[in-house]
Amino acid sequence: MGQRNARAAGHLQRPGTTKTLGGTGGQALRRTVLPGGLRVVTEPVAGVRSASVGLWVGVGSRDEKRVQAGSAHYLEHLLFKGTQKRTAVDIAEQMDAVGGELNAFTNKEHTCFYAHVLDEDLSLAVDLICDVVFDAVNAASDVETERGVVLEEISMRDDDPEDVLHELFTTAVLGDHPLGRSVLGSEESIEGMTRARVHGFYRRSYQLPNMVLAVSGNVDHRTVLRLVRKTLGQRLDGEIEPAAPRAGRARLPKQDSLVLRTDDTEQAHLLLGCRGLDRHDPRRFVLGVLNAALGGGMSSRLFQEVREQRGLAYSVYSATTAFADAGLFCVYAGCQPNRLGDVVDVIREVLAEVAEHGLTEAEVARGRGQLRGALVLGLEDTASRMVRIGKSELNYGRHLSVEQTLDRIAEVTADDVAQLAGDLLRRPLTATVVGPYADRAALPDQLHRLNRKDATT
């Protein structure tokens, strides 16, 4: 099986070839590696009249030097400001004229430019996305205009305590590693952004071998290839192999145990967690079940203990984040400031109990069911399908079918969950808090003794 998967990996496929990755006939998932190293992956979907197109670039905020912080996101904004043949208004008007959506997002490891249109407007979607990504002007005047926009986006994030909390937690756990920095950059780095800096980042990072064009909906693979070849023309040149997926083990500094951001909020906002699993870890499906059963829904252990039985918080959940070489696991709760100590106690008790004894068979079954339902329901949306195949190609260079994924979820046992919980939930904890506390000394004692052996007694 390993050799078969290796031969199917996108970065090992020769330029100029096409492979069928799953399905049959008109519903087959196909990948073509074009000259220059661009991968085109399509997934036809029966019974729909839409098409979703995403051009994925394997570059994000983790690829920035400190002085470049925020460049990937800044560039995402800038590329929509105009190309060699279209103004920003032209781009917006042409997509609005067909009732479609054209947008983009940046995270720590990749950037995606996407469009959602009627199937008959597929050619426009491909042309617009390729024009924006490959022929942007990146004018100095636009760099100045977008500076104000990005600074406003940073201010908007800073006005949301939960967004601030997640930024603080990521930095506290991952430290000064590039993964620990904000995707948006800092006010200082954005104020210092220049056309030379952001355009240099663009020229170095936006290369065909590091890109995937993913298309899902009422589409035909050969038609998509024809449109891409017509649009990119001479750029598709050379026997260049696609870039391999990111992998390895991040070298992380020591994590902080307690971080406070003082803010005049009505609630105290808490994130409590630890380093998790990277996305290549074979236990990632077990982690998905553990996370769903522990804090993924109204029947979850944390929701029942913190909210339903004790009434300590309105919102409580657990979450995971997986990067190529690192990961995060955390529990969120929002509560009255004078109840924060009690909330920490209950969360710690739940984590300690699950670390020691695992979850019940019924809880694990519900966790599997949550993952199964989320996966299958998401398949009804062509945009979700496009994201699924685009991320799979960029992150792994291979694809699990829906049936294979469901099988992997079904294989997770209560023993698997208990074994992982015993490892993960005993790792050193980090707490980040946003709330009306003057300083760290004003925080409840439970937060100051998180990693002591007597913390839950």
Short mmCIF file of C-alpha atoms in Angstrom, two decimals:
data_model
loop_
_atom_site.label_atom_id
_atom_site.label_comp_id
_atom_site.label_asym_id
_atom_site.label_seq_id
_atom_site.Cartn_x
_atom_site.Cartn_y
_atom_site.Cartn_z
CA MET A 1 0.00 0.00 0.00
CA GLY A 2 2.81 2.41 0.89
CA GLN A 3 4.49 1.99 -2.51
CA ARG A 4 1.17 2.40 -4.31
CA ASN A 5 0.49 5.64 -2.41
CA ALA A 6 4.03 6.87 -3.08
CA ARG A 7 3.63 6.36 -6.83
CA ALA A 8 0.37 8.32 -6.69
CA ALA A 9 1.92 11.27 -4.82
CA GLY A 10 1.60 14.51 -6.77
CA HIS A 11 5.18 15.66 -6.29
CA LEU A 12 6.44 12.37 -7.78
CA GLN A 13 4.26 12.52 -10.88
CA ARG A 14 6.03 13.46 -14.11
CA PRO A 15 5.10 16.74 -15.82
CA GLY A 16 2.83 16.20 -18.80
CA THR A 17 1.03 13.19 -17.31
CA THR A 18 -2.47 12.58 -15.95
CA LYS A 19 -3.52 10.12 -13.26
CA THR A 20 -6.92 8.96 -12.07
CA LEU A 21 -6.89 9.17 -8.27
CA GLY A 22 -10.31 7.74 -7.45
CA GLY A 23 -13.79 7.17 -8.77
CA THR A 24 -14.70 5.99 -12.24
CA GLY A 25 -15.85 7.40 -15.55
CA GLY A 26 -17.25 10.90 -15.47
CA GLN A 27 -16.98 11.09 -11.67
CA ALA A 28 -13.26 10.32 -11.45
CA LEU A 29 -10.88 12.47 -9.42
CA ARG A 30 -8.00 13.31 -11.74
CA ARG A 31 -4.64 15.04 -11.48
CA THR A 32 -2.52 16.41 -14.32
CA VAL A 33 0.96 17.83 -13.78
CA LEU A 34 1.49 20.48 -16.44
CA PRO A 35 4.86 21.67 -17.77
CA GLY A 36 6.35 24.04 -15.23
CA GLY A 37 5.12 21.93 -12.31
CA LEU A 38 1.55 23.22 -11.84
CA ARG A 39 -0.84 20.53 -10.62
CA VAL A 40 -4.46 20.56 -11.79
CA VAL A 41 -6.87 18.41 -9.77
CA THR A 42 -10.54 18.09 -10.71
CA GLU A 43 -13.51 16.41 -9.08
CA PRO A 44 -16.70 16.21 -11.14
CA VAL A 45 -19.89 16.35 -9.05
CA ALA A 46 -23.13 15.01 -10.49
CA GLY A 47 -26.37 16.94 -10.21
CA VAL A 48 -24.98 20.45 -9.60
CA ARG A 49 -24.90 23.57 -11.78
CA SER A 50 -21.94 25.23 -10.08
CA ALA A 51 -18.16 25.11 -10.19
CA SER A 52 -15.66 26.04 -7.50
CA VAL A 53 -12.11 26.92 -8.53
CA GLY A 54 -9.22 27.40 -6.12
CA LEU A 55 -5.62 28.26 -6.89
CA TRP A 56 -3.63 27.12 -3.87
CA VAL A 57 -0.16 28.53 -3.23
CA GLY A 58 2.03 26.70 -0.74
CA VAL A 59 3.17 29.84 1.03
CA GLY A 60 1.90 31.46 4.20
CA SER A 61 3.01 33.50 7.17
CA ARG A 62 5.42 30.80 8.37
CA ASP A 63 7.51 31.47 5.24
CA GLU A 64 8.16 35.08 6.19
CA LYS A 65 11.24 36.45 7.88
CA ARG A 66 10.52 38.58 10.93
CA VAL A 67 11.00 41.80 8.98
CA GLN A 68 8.50 40.50 6.38
CA ALA A 69 5.80 39.62 8.93
CA GLY A 70 2.39 39.96 7.29
CA SER A 71 3.74 39.89 3.71
CA ALA A 72 1.76 36.82 2.58
CA HIS A 73 -1.54 38.31 3.75
CA TYR A 74 -0.67 41.81 2.51
CA LEU A 75 0.11 40.32 -0.89
CA GLU A 76 -3.21 38.49 -0.97
CA HIS A 77 -4.94 41.88 -0.66
CA LEU A 78 -2.65 43.56 -3.15
CA LEU A 79 -3.14 41.09 -5.99
CA PHE A 80 -6.81 42.13 -6.32
CA LYS A 81 -5.88 45.79 -6.86
CA GLY A 82 -5.24 45.39 -10.58
CA THR A 83 -3.46 43.42 -13.28
CA GLN A 84 -1.88 44.17 -16.64
CA LYS A 85 -5.30 44.02 -18.33
CA ARG A 86 -7.85 44.63 -15.56
CA THR A 87 -8.36 47.30 -12.93
CA ALA A 88 -9.65 46.40 -9.47
CA VAL A 89 -13.07 47.66 -10.58
CA ASP A 90 -12.95 45.47 -13.70
CA ILE A 91 -12.22 42.40 -11.58
CA ALA A 92 -15.12 43.11 -9.24
CA GLU A 93 -17.59 44.03 -11.98
CA GLN A 94 -16.88 40.98 -14.13
CA MET A 95 -17.47 38.58 -11.25
CA ASP A 96 -20.53 40.47 -10.00
CA ALA A 97 -21.99 40.39 -13.51
CA VAL A 98 -22.31 36.60 -13.35
CA GLY A 99 -23.45 36.46 -9.72
CA GLY A 100 -20.30 34.67 -8.61
CA GLU A 101 -17.90 35.02 -5.72
CA LEU A 102 -14.19 35.80 -5.99
CA ASN A 103 -12.07 35.98 -2.86
CA ALA A 104 -8.95 34.71 -1.11
CA PHE A 105 -7.59 33.77 2.29
CA THR A 106 -4.16 33.39 3.85
CA ASN A 107 -3.11 31.20 6.74
CA LYS A 108 0.18 30.09 8.20
CA GLU A 109 1.07 27.56 5.52
CA HIS A 110 -0.79 28.44 2.34
CA THR A 111 -2.80 31.05 0.44
CA CYS A 112 -5.88 30.28 -1.64
CA PHE A 113 -7.55 32.37 -4.36
CA TYR A 114 -10.98 31.01 -5.15
CA ALA A 115 -14.13 31.55 -7.18
CA HIS A 116 -17.59 30.02 -6.99
CA VAL A 117 -19.63 30.40 -10.18
CA LEU A 118 -22.27 28.80 -12.38
CA ASP A 119 -20.79 25.99 -14.45
CA GLU A 120 -21.25 28.04 -17.64
CA ASP A 121 -18.94 30.72 -16.19
CA LEU A 122 -16.04 28.38 -15.45
CA SER A 123 -13.85 29.99 -18.12
CA LEU A 124 -14.27 33.42 -16.51
CA ALA A 125 -13.39 32.03 -13.08
CA VAL A 126 -10.19 30.40 -14.34
CA ASP A 127 -9.21 33.50 -16.30
CA LEU A 128 -9.84 35.92 -13.42
CA ILE A 129 -7.99 33.84 -10.83
CA CYS A 130 -4.98 33.28 -13.08
CA ASP A 131 -4.92 36.96 -14.08
CA VAL A 132 -4.99 38.09 -10.45
CA VAL A 133 -2.32 35.66 -9.30
CA PHE A 134 0.10 35.78 -12.25
CA ASP A 135 -0.30 39.27 -13.75
CA ALA A 136 -0.83 41.56 -10.77
CA VAL A 137 0.80 44.99 -11.06
CA ASN A 138 1.54 45.45 -7.34
CA ALA A 139 1.73 49.21 -7.80
CA ALA A 140 3.42 51.30 -5.12
CA SER A 141 0.26 53.43 -4.79
CA ASP A 142 -1.78 50.30 -4.07
CA VAL A 143 0.71 49.23 -1.41
CA GLU A 144 0.01 52.53 0.35
CA THR A 145 -3.77 52.16 0.02
CA GLU A 146 -3.80 48.60 1.35
CA ARG A 147 -1.63 49.56 4.32
CA GLY A 148 -4.61 51.33 5.84
CA VAL A 149 -6.92 48.41 5.04
CA VAL A 150 -4.64 45.84 6.70
CA LEU A 151 -4.13 48.07 9.75
CA GLU A 152 -7.92 48.28 10.07
CA GLU A 153 -8.10 44.49 9.84
CA ILE A 154 -5.59 44.24 12.70
CA SER A 155 -7.70 46.68 14.73
CA MET A 156 -10.83 44.66 14.01
CA ARG A 157 -9.09 41.50 15.24
CA ASP A 158 -7.92 43.32 18.36
CA ASP A 159 -11.53 44.28 19.11
CA ASP A 160 -12.53 40.59 19.24
CA PRO A 161 -11.37 39.01 22.52
CA GLU A 162 -11.65 35.47 21.18
CA ASP A 163 -9.50 36.27 18.14
CA VAL A 164 -6.91 37.92 20.36
CA LEU A 165 -7.02 34.93 22.68
CA HIS A 166 -6.23 32.44 19.91
CA GLU A 167 -3.34 34.60 18.70
CA LEU A 168 -1.94 34.77 22.24
CA PHE A 169 -2.27 31.03 22.71
CA THR A 170 -0.52 30.17 19.45
CA THR A 171 2.37 32.50 20.29
CA ALA A 172 2.59 31.23 23.87
CA VAL A 173 2.77 27.57 22.80
CA LEU A 174 4.91 27.92 19.66
CA GLY A 175 7.01 30.87 20.81
CA ASP A 176 9.16 32.83 18.37
CA HIS A 177 8.90 30.13 15.71
CA PRO A 178 7.33 31.59 12.53
CA LEU A 179 4.22 29.48 13.21
CA GLY A 180 3.78 31.45 16.41
CA ARG A 181 3.47 34.80 14.64
CA SER A 182 0.24 36.41 13.48
CA VAL A 183 -0.79 35.92 9.86
CA LEU A 184 -1.70 39.62 9.77
CA GLY A 185 1.71 40.75 10.95
CA SER A 186 2.11 43.52 13.52
CA GLU A 187 1.32 47.21 13.26
CA GLU A 188 5.07 47.83 13.16
CA SER A 189 5.73 45.40 10.30
CA ILE A 190 2.77 46.67 8.28
CA GLU A 191 3.79 50.30 8.77
CA GLY A 192 7.20 49.34 7.39
CA MET A 193 5.90 47.37 4.40
CA THR A 194 7.28 48.56 1.06
CA ARG A 195 6.53 47.74 -2.54
CA ALA A 196 10.00 46.23 -2.93
CA ARG A 197 9.51 43.98 0.09
CA VAL A 198 6.08 42.63 -0.81
CA HIS A 199 6.82 42.32 -4.54
CA GLY A 200 10.07 40.50 -3.77
CA PHE A 201 8.12 38.07 -1.60
CA TYR A 202 5.69 37.60 -4.51
CA ARG A 203 8.41 36.88 -7.07
CA ARG A 204 10.17 34.36 -4.82
CA SER A 205 7.10 32.54 -3.49
CA TYR A 206 4.52 32.40 -6.29
CA GLN A 207 6.08 29.66 -8.41
CA LEU A 208 4.20 26.99 -10.40
CA PRO A 209 5.75 23.95 -8.66
CA ASN A 210 4.35 25.29 -5.39
CA MET A 211 0.80 25.68 -6.71
CA VAL A 212 -2.30 23.53 -7.11
CA LEU A 213 -5.38 24.42 -9.15
CA ALA A 214 -8.33 22.54 -7.64
CA VAL A 215 -11.72 22.49 -9.39
CA SER A 216 -14.94 20.83 -8.23
CA GLY A 217 -18.48 20.82 -9.59
CA ASN A 218 -20.11 20.30 -12.97
CA VAL A 219 -16.75 20.24 -14.71
CA ASP A 220 -14.75 18.13 -17.14
CA HIS A 221 -11.03 17.58 -16.59
CA ARG A 222 -10.06 18.11 -20.22
CA THR A 223 -12.03 21.35 -20.39
CA VAL A 224 -10.28 22.67 -17.29
CA LEU A 225 -6.88 21.79 -18.78
CA ARG A 226 -7.76 23.57 -22.00
CA LEU A 227 -8.74 26.72 -20.09
CA VAL A 228 -5.59 26.67 -17.99
CA ARG A 229 -3.34 26.18 -21.02
CA LYS A 230 -5.11 29.00 -22.85
CA THR A 231 -4.79 31.35 -19.88
CA LEU A 232 -1.22 30.62 -18.79
CA GLY A 233 0.27 29.95 -22.21
CA GLN A 234 4.07 30.13 -22.24
CA ARG A 235 4.29 30.07 -18.45
CA LEU A 236 3.63 26.34 -18.69
CA ASP A 237 7.13 25.39 -19.72
CA GLY A 238 9.86 23.05 -18.53
CA GLU A 239 10.21 19.58 -17.02
CA ILE A 240 9.92 20.91 -13.47
CA GLU A 241 8.55 18.60 -10.80
CA PRO A 242 6.00 19.84 -8.25
CA ALA A 243 7.23 20.75 -4.78
CA ALA A 244 7.04 18.04 -2.13
CA PRO A 245 4.61 18.52 0.78
CA ARG A 246 5.98 20.17 3.89
CA ALA A 247 7.16 17.68 6.48
CA GLY A 248 9.62 17.33 9.34
CA ARG A 249 9.67 18.29 12.99
CA ALA A 250 9.55 21.93 14.03
CA ARG A 251 12.24 23.07 16.45
CA LEU A 252 10.17 24.95 18.97
CA PRO A 253 11.34 27.10 21.87
CA LYS A 254 10.11 26.62 25.41
CA GLN A 255 6.43 27.45 25.72
CA ASP A 256 4.99 30.00 28.14
CA SER A 257 2.67 28.63 30.82
CA LEU A 258 0.51 31.71 31.47
CA VAL A 259 -0.19 34.82 29.39
CA LEU A 260 -2.67 37.60 30.19
CA ARG A 261 -4.03 40.36 27.98
CA THR A 262 -5.82 42.89 30.16
CA ASP A 263 -9.04 44.09 28.53
CA ASP A 264 -12.21 45.68 29.84
CA THR A 265 -14.46 42.78 28.82
CA GLU A 266 -17.59 41.55 30.57
CA GLN A 267 -16.32 37.97 30.45
CA ALA A 268 -13.02 36.29 31.10
CA HIS A 269 -11.91 34.40 27.99
CA LEU A 270 -9.71 31.36 28.57
CA LEU A 271 -7.74 29.02 26.33
CA LEU A 272 -6.09 26.10 28.08
CA GLY A 273 -4.09 23.59 26.10
CA CYS A 274 -0.83 22.12 24.89
CA ARG A 275 1.19 21.12 21.85
CA GLY A 276 -0.74 18.65 19.71
CA LEU A 277 -0.15 16.45 16.66
CA ASP A 278 1.15 17.46 13.26
CA ARG A 279 -0.96 16.59 10.24
CA HIS A 280 1.26 13.68 9.21
CA ASP A 281 0.83 11.92 12.56
CA PRO A 282 -0.88 8.54 11.98
CA ARG A 283 -3.03 9.20 15.06
CA ARG A 284 -4.76 12.20 13.51
CA PHE A 285 -8.07 10.35 13.06
CA VAL A 286 -7.94 9.24 16.68
CA LEU A 287 -7.36 12.87 17.67
CA GLY A 288 -10.39 13.91 15.65
CA VAL A 289 -12.60 11.47 17.55
CA LEU A 290 -11.08 12.46 20.91
CA ASN A 291 -11.61 16.15 20.20
CA ALA A 292 -15.21 15.67 19.04
CA ALA A 293 -16.15 13.60 22.09
CA LEU A 294 -14.26 15.78 24.54
CA GLY A 295 -15.44 19.20 23.43
CA GLY A 296 -17.04 19.10 19.99
CA GLY A 297 -20.75 19.27 20.70
CA MET A 298 -23.55 19.60 23.24
CA SER A 299 -23.14 16.00 24.39
CA SER A 300 -19.37 16.34 24.82
CA ARG A 301 -17.74 15.72 28.19
CA LEU A 302 -16.60 19.34 28.61
CA PHE A 303 -19.93 20.87 27.58
CA GLN A 304 -21.84 18.64 29.96
CA GLU A 305 -19.49 19.18 32.91
CA VAL A 306 -18.78 22.90 32.56
CA ARG A 307 -22.09 24.23 31.25
CA GLU A 308 -24.92 21.76 31.75
CA GLN A 309 -24.06 20.40 35.20
CA ARG A 310 -22.38 23.44 36.78
CA GLY A 311 -23.59 26.42 34.73
CA LEU A 312 -20.14 27.98 34.77
CA ALA A 313 -19.96 29.10 31.13
CA TYR A 314 -22.16 29.62 28.10
CA SER A 315 -19.53 28.69 25.51
CA VAL A 316 -17.05 25.85 26.03
CA TYR A 317 -15.37 23.72 23.38
CA SER A 318 -12.13 22.02 22.42
CA ALA A 319 -10.22 22.48 19.17
CA THR A 320 -7.17 21.20 17.34
CA THR A 321 -4.85 22.74 14.77
CA ALA A 322 -2.41 20.67 12.73
CA PHE A 323 0.55 22.09 10.83
CA ALA A 324 3.06 20.12 8.77
CA ASP A 325 5.47 19.77 11.68
CA ALA A 326 3.63 20.89 14.81
CA GLY A 327 0.15 21.03 16.29
CA LEU A 328 -2.08 22.58 18.95
CA PHE A 329 -4.81 21.29 21.23
CA CYS A 330 -6.88 23.67 23.34
CA VAL A 331 -10.05 24.14 25.36
CA TYR A 332 -11.94 27.45 25.26
CA ALA A 333 -14.34 28.81 27.87
CA GLY A 334 -15.90 32.22 28.42
CA CYS A 335 -17.17 32.97 31.92
CA GLN A 336 -17.72 35.62 34.56
CA PRO A 337 -14.31 36.84 35.81
CA ASN A 338 -14.99 35.67 39.38
CA ARG A 339 -15.72 32.14 38.13
CA LEU A 340 -12.51 31.64 36.17
CA GLY A 341 -10.83 29.62 38.91
CA ASP A 342 -13.80 27.24 39.11
CA VAL A 343 -13.83 26.83 35.32
CA VAL A 344 -10.12 25.99 35.31
CA ASP A 345 -10.69 23.43 38.07
CA VAL A 346 -13.45 21.65 36.16
CA ILE A 347 -11.55 21.64 32.86
CA ARG A 348 -8.46 20.27 34.57
CA GLU A 349 -10.53 17.59 36.30
CA VAL A 350 -12.06 16.51 32.99
CA LEU A 351 -8.70 16.41 31.22
CA ALA A 352 -7.13 14.45 34.07
CA GLU A 353 -10.02 11.98 34.16
CA VAL A 354 -9.87 11.38 30.40
CA ALA A 355 -6.06 11.11 30.48
CA GLU A 356 -6.33 8.44 33.17
CA HIS A 357 -9.39 6.47 32.04
CA GLY A 358 -10.15 7.49 28.46
CA LEU A 359 -13.70 7.94 27.18
CA THR A 360 -16.64 5.56 27.25
CA GLU A 361 -17.58 3.45 24.24
CA ALA A 362 -20.70 5.58 23.81
CA GLU A 363 -18.70 8.82 23.82
CA VAL A 364 -16.25 7.45 21.26
CA ALA A 365 -19.14 6.29 19.07
CA ARG A 366 -20.65 9.80 19.18
CA GLY A 367 -17.26 11.28 18.31
CA ARG A 368 -16.97 9.01 15.28
CA GLY A 369 -20.50 9.95 14.26
CA GLN A 370 -19.74 13.68 14.46
CA LEU A 371 -16.73 13.31 12.16
CA ARG A 372 -18.67 11.11 9.76
CA GLY A 373 -21.60 13.50 9.56
CA ALA A 374 -19.43 16.60 9.11
CA LEU A 375 -17.50 14.94 6.29
CA VAL A 376 -20.49 13.66 4.34
CA LEU A 377 -22.64 16.78 4.79
CA GLY A 378 -19.75 18.91 3.58
CA LEU A 379 -19.70 16.98 0.32
CA GLU A 380 -22.99 18.62 -0.69
CA ASP A 381 -21.12 21.88 -1.30
CA THR A 382 -18.74 22.18 -4.28
CA ALA A 383 -16.69 24.82 -2.46
CA SER A 384 -16.07 22.40 0.42
CA ARG A 385 -15.08 19.71 -2.06
CA MET A 386 -12.64 22.09 -3.75
CA VAL A 387 -11.05 22.93 -0.41
CA ARG A 388 -10.80 19.23 0.45
CA ILE A 389 -8.98 18.24 -2.74
CA GLY A 390 -6.83 21.37 -2.83
CA LYS A 391 -5.57 20.95 0.71
CA SER A 392 -5.06 17.21 0.26
CA GLU A 393 -2.90 17.76 -2.81
CA LEU A 394 -0.86 20.57 -1.29
CA ASN A 395 -0.49 19.04 2.18
CA TYR A 396 -0.06 15.37 1.33
CA GLY A 397 0.35 15.02 -2.43
CA ARG A 398 -2.25 12.25 -2.28
CA HIS A 399 -5.97 11.80 -1.66
CA LEU A 400 -8.08 9.59 0.55
CA SER A 401 -11.48 8.89 -0.94
CA VAL A 402 -14.55 9.58 1.15
CA GLU A 403 -14.95 5.84 1.70
CA GLN A 404 -11.32 5.49 2.80
CA THR A 405 -11.70 8.42 5.18
CA LEU A 406 -14.90 6.98 6.65
CA ASP A 407 -13.12 3.65 7.11
CA ARG A 408 -10.27 5.36 8.97
CA ILE A 409 -12.77 7.05 11.27
CA ALA A 410 -14.69 3.80 11.84
CA GLU A 411 -11.46 2.02 12.79
CA VAL A 412 -10.88 4.29 15.80
CA THR A 413 -11.50 2.40 19.06
CA ALA A 414 -11.96 3.47 22.65
CA ASP A 415 -8.55 1.95 23.39
CA ASP A 416 -6.97 4.10 20.66
CA VAL A 417 -8.56 7.19 22.18
CA ALA A 418 -7.47 6.26 25.70
CA GLN A 419 -3.89 5.72 24.59
CA LEU A 420 -3.71 9.07 22.81
CA ALA A 421 -5.45 10.89 25.66
CA GLY A 422 -2.91 9.46 28.09
CA ASP A 423 -0.14 11.03 26.02
CA LEU A 424 -1.69 14.29 24.84
CA LEU A 425 -3.55 15.39 27.96
CA ARG A 426 -0.52 14.93 30.20
CA ARG A 427 1.64 17.33 28.20
CA PRO A 428 2.70 20.67 29.75
CA LEU A 429 -0.20 23.10 29.71
CA THR A 430 -0.40 26.71 28.60
CA ALA A 431 -3.17 29.11 29.58
CA THR A 432 -3.96 32.41 27.90
CA VAL A 433 -6.54 34.82 29.29
CA VAL A 434 -8.20 37.96 27.98
CA GLY A 435 -10.20 39.77 30.63
CA PRO A 436 -10.52 42.54 33.23
CA TYR A 437 -7.53 41.58 35.38
CA ALA A 438 -4.97 44.24 36.28
CA ASP A 439 -2.02 41.86 36.06
CA ARG A 440 -1.10 38.17 36.30
CA ALA A 441 -1.14 38.32 40.09
CA ALA A 442 -4.88 39.06 39.91
CA LEU A 443 -5.57 35.78 38.13
CA PRO A 444 -6.89 32.85 40.18
CA ASP A 445 -4.32 30.60 41.82
CA GLN A 446 -5.39 27.62 39.70
CA LEU A 447 -3.73 29.25 36.69
CA HIS A 448 -0.44 29.76 38.52
CA ARG A 449 -0.08 26.07 39.35
CA LEU A 450 -1.24 24.47 36.11
CA ASN A 451 1.68 22.11 35.71
CA ARG A 452 2.18 21.15 39.34
CA LYS A 453 1.41 17.56 40.24
CA ASP A 454 -1.14 18.74 42.81
CA ALA A 455 -2.92 21.00 40.31
CA THR A 456 -6.12 18.95 40.26
CA THR A 457 -6.27 18.06 43.92
#
